CSV table of C-alpha atoms in Angstrom, one decimal:
chain,number,residue,atom,x,y,z
A,1150,UNK,CA,-85.5,-19.9,-27.2
A,1151,UNK,CA,-88.9,-21.2,-28.4
A,1152,UNK,CA,-89.3,-25.0,-28.3
A,1153,UNK,CA,-91.1,-26.5,-31.4
A,1154,UNK,CA,-94.3,-28.4,-30.8
A,1155,UNK,CA,-93.6,-31.9,-29.6
A,1156,UNK,CA,-96.9,-33.8,-30.3
A,1157,UNK,CA,-96.8,-37.1,-32.0
A,1158,UNK,CA,-99.2,-37.9,-34.8
A,1159,UNK,CA,-101.3,-40.8,-33.6
A,1160,UNK,CA,-102.5,-41.9,-37.0
A,1161,UNK,CA,-99.0,-43.1,-38.1
A,1162,UNK,CA,-97.1,-43.5,-34.9
A,1163,UNK,CA,-95.1,-46.7,-34.9
A,1164,UNK,CA,-96.8,-48.0,-38.0
A,1165,UNK,CA,-94.9,-49.8,-40.8
A,1166,UNK,CA,-96.9,-51.2,-43.8
A,1167,UNK,CA,-96.5,-54.8,-44.7
A,1168,UNK,CA,-95.1,-53.9,-48.1
A,1169,UNK,CA,-92.4,-51.7,-46.5
A,1170,UNK,CA,-91.6,-54.4,-44.0
A,1171,UNK,CA,-91.2,-57.1,-46.7
A,1172,UNK,CA,-89.1,-54.7,-48.9
A,1173,UNK,CA,-86.8,-54.0,-46.0
A,1174,UNK,CA,-86.4,-57.6,-45.1
A,1175,UNK,CA,-85.7,-58.6,-48.7
A,1176,UNK,CA,-83.2,-55.8,-49.3
A,1177,UNK,CA,-81.1,-56.4,-46.2
A,1178,UNK,CA,-79.2,-59.5,-47.4
A,1179,UNK,CA,-78.2,-57.7,-50.6
A,1180,UNK,CA,-76.8,-54.5,-49.2
A,1181,UNK,CA,-73.6,-53.5,-47.4
A,1182,UNK,CA,-73.5,-51.8,-44.0
A,1183,UNK,CA,-69.7,-51.6,-43.5
A,1184,UNK,CA,-69.6,-48.4,-41.5
A,1185,UNK,CA,-72.2,-49.7,-39.0
A,1186,UNK,CA,-70.3,-53.0,-38.6
A,1187,UNK,CA,-67.5,-51.1,-37.0
A,1188,UNK,CA,-69.7,-50.2,-34.0
A,1189,UNK,CA,-68.0,-51.9,-31.1
A,1190,UNK,CA,-69.1,-50.0,-27.9
A,1191,UNK,CA,-72.4,-49.1,-26.4
A,1192,UNK,CA,-73.1,-46.8,-23.4
A,1193,UNK,CA,-76.0,-45.2,-21.7
A,1194,UNK,CA,-75.6,-41.7,-20.3
A,1195,UNK,CA,-77.4,-38.5,-19.8
A,1196,UNK,CA,-77.1,-35.2,-21.7
A,1197,UNK,CA,-78.3,-31.7,-21.0
A,1198,UNK,CA,-78.7,-28.4,-22.9
A,1199,UNK,CA,-76.1,-25.9,-21.8
A,1200,UNK,CA,-78.5,-23.0,-22.1
A,1201,UNK,CA,-81.3,-24.7,-20.3
A,1202,UNK,CA,-80.0,-27.4,-18.0
A,1203,UNK,CA,-83.5,-28.4,-16.9
A,1204,UNK,CA,-83.9,-30.0,-20.3
A,1205,UNK,CA,-82.1,-33.4,-20.0
A,1206,UNK,CA,-82.3,-36.7,-21.8
A,1207,UNK,CA,-81.3,-40.3,-21.4
A,1208,UNK,CA,-79.0,-41.2,-24.3
A,1209,UNK,CA,-77.9,-44.5,-25.7
A,1210,UNK,CA,-74.6,-44.3,-27.6
A,1211,UNK,CA,-73.3,-46.8,-30.2
A,1212,UNK,CA,-69.7,-46.0,-31.0
A,1213,UNK,CA,-67.0,-47.0,-33.5
A,1214,UNK,CA,-63.3,-46.3,-33.1
A,1215,UNK,CA,-61.6,-44.5,-35.9
A,1216,UNK,CA,-58.2,-44.5,-34.3
A,1217,UNK,CA,-56.6,-44.0,-30.9
A,1218,UNK,CA,-57.7,-40.3,-30.8
A,1219,UNK,CA,-61.2,-40.4,-32.4
A,1220,UNK,CA,-64.5,-42.2,-31.9
A,1221,UNK,CA,-67.9,-41.4,-33.4
A,1222,UNK,CA,-71.2,-42.4,-31.9
A,1223,UNK,CA,-74.8,-42.7,-33.1
A,1224,UNK,CA,-77.1,-41.6,-30.2
A,1225,UNK,CA,-80.6,-42.9,-29.7
A,1226,UNK,CA,-83.4,-42.1,-27.2
A,1227,UNK,CA,-83.7,-45.8,-26.2
A,1228,UNK,CA,-82.2,-49.2,-26.9
A,1229,UNK,CA,-85.3,-50.5,-28.6
A,1230,UNK,CA,-85.5,-51.6,-32.2
A,1231,UNK,CA,-87.6,-48.5,-33.2
A,1232,UNK,CA,-85.5,-46.0,-31.2
A,1233,UNK,CA,-85.0,-42.6,-32.7
A,1234,UNK,CA,-81.6,-41.4,-33.9
A,1235,UNK,CA,-81.5,-38.2,-31.9
A,1236,UNK,CA,-77.9,-37.0,-31.9
A,1237,UNK,CA,-74.4,-37.6,-33.1
A,1238,UNK,CA,-71.4,-37.4,-30.7
A,1239,UNK,CA,-67.7,-37.2,-31.7
A,1240,UNK,CA,-65.2,-38.2,-29.1
A,1241,UNK,CA,-61.5,-37.2,-29.1
A,1242,UNK,CA,-58.5,-37.8,-26.9
A,1243,UNK,CA,-57.1,-35.3,-24.5
A,1244,UNK,CA,-54.1,-35.0,-26.7
A,1245,UNK,CA,-56.2,-34.0,-29.7
A,1246,UNK,CA,-58.5,-31.7,-27.7
A,1247,UNK,CA,-55.4,-29.7,-26.5
A,1248,UNK,CA,-54.6,-28.9,-30.1
A,1249,UNK,CA,-58.0,-27.1,-30.7
A,1250,UNK,CA,-58.3,-23.3,-30.6
A,1251,UNK,CA,-60.3,-21.8,-27.9
A,1252,UNK,CA,-63.2,-20.9,-30.2
A,1253,UNK,CA,-63.6,-24.6,-31.1
A,1254,UNK,CA,-63.2,-25.8,-27.6
A,1255,UNK,CA,-66.3,-24.1,-26.5
A,1256,UNK,CA,-68.4,-26.8,-28.2
A,1257,UNK,CA,-66.8,-29.7,-26.4
A,1258,UNK,CA,-67.5,-31.2,-23.0
A,1259,UNK,CA,-65.4,-33.4,-20.7
A,1260,UNK,CA,-66.2,-37.0,-19.7
A,1261,UNK,CA,-64.4,-37.1,-16.4
A,1262,UNK,CA,-67.3,-36.6,-14.1
A,1263,UNK,CA,-69.8,-38.9,-15.8
A,1264,UNK,CA,-67.2,-41.7,-16.0
A,1265,UNK,CA,-66.2,-41.4,-12.3
A,1266,UNK,CA,-69.7,-40.7,-10.9
A,1267,UNK,CA,-71.5,-43.7,-12.5
A,1268,UNK,CA,-73.7,-41.6,-14.8
A,1269,UNK,CA,-72.1,-43.2,-17.9
A,1270,UNK,CA,-72.6,-46.9,-18.0
A,1271,UNK,CA,-71.7,-49.6,-20.5
A,1272,UNK,CA,-74.7,-51.6,-21.8
A,1273,UNK,CA,-74.5,-55.3,-22.2
A,1274,UNK,CA,-76.7,-58.1,-23.6
A,1275,UNK,CA,-79.2,-59.7,-21.2
A,1276,UNK,CA,-77.4,-63.1,-21.0
A,1277,UNK,CA,-74.0,-61.7,-20.2
A,1278,UNK,CA,-73.2,-62.5,-16.5
A,1279,UNK,CA,-73.2,-59.4,-14.3
A,1280,UNK,CA,-69.6,-60.0,-13.1
A,1281,UNK,CA,-68.3,-60.3,-16.7
A,1282,UNK,CA,-70.1,-57.1,-17.6
A,1283,UNK,CA,-68.7,-55.2,-14.6
A,1284,UNK,CA,-65.1,-56.4,-15.3
A,1285,UNK,CA,-65.4,-55.3,-19.0
A,1286,UNK,CA,-66.9,-51.9,-18.0
A,1287,UNK,CA,-64.0,-50.5,-15.9
A,1288,UNK,CA,-61.2,-50.6,-18.6
A,1289,UNK,CA,-63.7,-49.1,-21.2
A,1290,UNK,CA,-64.5,-46.2,-18.9
A,1291,UNK,CA,-60.9,-45.6,-18.0
A,1292,UNK,CA,-60.2,-45.2,-21.7
A,1293,UNK,CA,-63.1,-42.7,-22.0
A,1294,UNK,CA,-62.5,-40.7,-18.8
A,1295,UNK,CA,-59.8,-38.4,-20.4
A,1296,UNK,CA,-61.7,-37.9,-23.6
A,1297,UNK,CA,-63.8,-35.0,-24.8
A,1298,UNK,CA,-67.1,-35.0,-26.7
A,1299,UNK,CA,-68.9,-32.8,-29.1
A,1300,UNK,CA,-72.6,-33.7,-29.3
A,1301,UNK,CA,-75.1,-32.3,-31.8
A,1302,UNK,CA,-78.7,-32.9,-30.9
A,1303,UNK,CA,-80.9,-33.4,-34.0
A,1304,UNK,CA,-84.3,-34.2,-32.4
A,1305,UNK,CA,-85.6,-31.7,-29.9
A,1306,UNK,CA,-86.0,-32.7,-26.3
A,1307,UNK,CA,-89.3,-31.6,-24.6
A,1308,UNK,CA,-89.8,-30.6,-21.0
A,1309,UNK,CA,-90.4,-34.3,-20.0
A,1310,UNK,CA,-87.0,-35.4,-21.2
A,1311,UNK,CA,-88.3,-37.1,-24.3
A,1312,UNK,CA,-87.9,-36.6,-28.1
A,1313,UNK,CA,-91.7,-36.8,-28.6
A,1314,UNK,CA,-92.1,-34.7,-31.8
A,1315,UNK,CA,-93.0,-36.5,-35.0
A,1316,UNK,CA,-90.0,-35.1,-36.9
A,1317,UNK,CA,-86.6,-33.6,-35.8
A,1318,UNK,CA,-87.9,-30.0,-35.9
A,1319,UNK,CA,-85.7,-26.9,-35.6
A,1320,UNK,CA,-82.0,-26.4,-35.9
A,1321,UNK,CA,-79.3,-28.7,-34.5
A,1322,UNK,CA,-78.6,-28.1,-30.8
A,1323,UNK,CA,-75.5,-28.4,-28.7
A,1324,UNK,CA,-75.6,-30.9,-25.8
A,1325,UNK,CA,-73.1,-31.3,-23.0
A,1326,UNK,CA,-72.3,-33.7,-20.2
A,1327,UNK,CA,-72.7,-33.2,-16.4
A,1328,UNK,CA,-69.7,-32.0,-14.5
A,1329,UNK,CA,-70.7,-32.1,-10.8
A,1330,UNK,CA,-73.1,-33.4,-8.3
A,1331,UNK,CA,-76.5,-31.7,-8.1
A,1332,UNK,CA,-76.9,-31.1,-11.8
A,1333,UNK,CA,-78.8,-34.2,-12.9
A,1334,UNK,CA,-82.5,-34.7,-12.7
A,1335,UNK,CA,-82.9,-37.3,-10.0
A,1336,UNK,CA,-86.2,-38.6,-11.3
A,1337,UNK,CA,-84.7,-39.1,-14.8
A,1338,UNK,CA,-81.7,-40.9,-13.3
A,1339,UNK,CA,-84.0,-43.1,-11.3
A,1340,UNK,CA,-85.9,-44.1,-14.5
A,1341,UNK,CA,-82.6,-44.8,-16.3
A,1342,UNK,CA,-81.4,-47.0,-13.4
A,1343,UNK,CA,-84.7,-48.9,-13.2
A,1344,UNK,CA,-84.7,-49.5,-16.9
A,1345,UNK,CA,-81.2,-50.9,-16.9
A,1346,UNK,CA,-81.5,-52.6,-13.5
A,1347,UNK,CA,-78.5,-50.8,-12.1
A,1348,UNK,CA,-77.6,-48.4,-9.3
A,1349,UNK,CA,-75.6,-45.3,-10.2
A,1350,UNK,CA,-74.7,-45.0,-6.5
A,1351,UNK,CA,-73.2,-48.5,-6.6
A,1352,UNK,CA,-71.5,-47.8,-9.9
A,1353,UNK,CA,-69.8,-44.8,-8.3
A,1354,UNK,CA,-68.5,-47.0,-5.4
A,1355,UNK,CA,-67.2,-49.6,-7.8
A,1356,UNK,CA,-65.2,-47.1,-9.7
A,1357,UNK,CA,-63.5,-45.4,-6.8
A,1358,UNK,CA,-59.8,-45.7,-7.3
A,1359,UNK,CA,-60.3,-47.7,-10.5
A,1360,UNK,CA,-61.7,-45.1,-12.9
A,1361,UNK,CA,-59.9,-41.8,-12.4
A,1362,UNK,CA,-59.3,-39.0,-14.9
A,1363,UNK,CA,-56.8,-36.2,-15.3
A,1364,UNK,CA,-57.7,-32.6,-14.5
A,1365,UNK,CA,-60.1,-31.3,-17.1
A,1366,UNK,CA,-58.2,-29.3,-19.8
A,1367,UNK,CA,-58.9,-25.5,-19.8
A,1368,UNK,CA,-61.4,-24.6,-22.5
A,1369,UNK,CA,-63.8,-27.6,-22.1
A,1370,UNK,CA,-67.2,-27.3,-20.4
A,1371,UNK,CA,-67.3,-23.5,-21.0
A,1372,UNK,CA,-71.1,-23.5,-20.2
A,1373,UNK,CA,-70.2,-24.0,-16.6
A,1374,UNK,CA,-66.6,-23.0,-16.2
A,1375,UNK,CA,-67.0,-19.6,-17.9
A,1376,UNK,CA,-70.8,-19.2,-17.8
A,1377,UNK,CA,-70.9,-19.3,-21.6
A,1378,UNK,CA,-73.9,-21.4,-22.6
A,1379,UNK,CA,-73.2,-21.6,-26.4
A,1380,UNK,CA,-76.2,-22.7,-28.4
A,1381,UNK,CA,-77.5,-22.7,-32.0
A,1382,UNK,CA,-80.3,-20.1,-32.5
A,1383,UNK,CA,-82.7,-19.8,-35.4
A,1384,UNK,CA,-83.9,-16.3,-36.2
A,1385,UNK,CA,-86.7,-17.6,-38.4
A,1386,UNK,CA,-87.8,-15.1,-41.1
A,1387,UNK,CA,-84.5,-13.3,-40.8
A,1388,UNK,CA,-82.9,-16.3,-42.4
A,1389,UNK,CA,-80.1,-16.5,-39.9
A,1390,UNK,CA,-79.0,-19.5,-37.9
A,1391,UNK,CA,-76.0,-18.9,-35.6
A,1392,UNK,CA,-74.2,-20.3,-32.7
A,1393,UNK,CA,-73.8,-17.8,-29.8
A,1394,UNK,CA,-73.9,-17.4,-26.1
């Protein structure tokens, strides 16, 4: 499907007027941000488009726990202060996923491979000792390894793996997770590891026998298991937006 233009307008890129900055700073102490205060987990992973697996992106997830069966995550293109909110991911337990009908399951992906392989990593503050961070990561990932995610991309990804357009153009898109070796763009993975000062290879070794998931439930990852790359398509002047293979 056509990819919308991804140029950034240089005249306003990254600019915030002094008036807007002062207004934001003055308003913050007066307002409530309760839903955001519930965010308690942060992870960095990679997503791809099921209908075009060459389009991949590094994604930073900030998640809150609704209950034992449900999480919800705000997904950004970086961990910087001016990062773009590019997607939303809902995460559910295996128990809840098994209750979905087959038509709904087609939108969901498993987390087994990315948790076991080292692709999904927990982020931590710079001053947290490495050993403390490692010990905290294992139980978090063991909790996630048997979960399922539904990710809606709001900001289009260009061919370079970036959300470089000025606005989130086009319809929402379905994103999925990796399920096997050989799928991830190695250059993108190298950039992610370099930015986080980690090694995915070492992460995988650390998790052997410690992070281990159940067999993926039938109906998840249909883009690869059944060759059904479901996506949202916009037919433009026909006035139709639909999800189809």
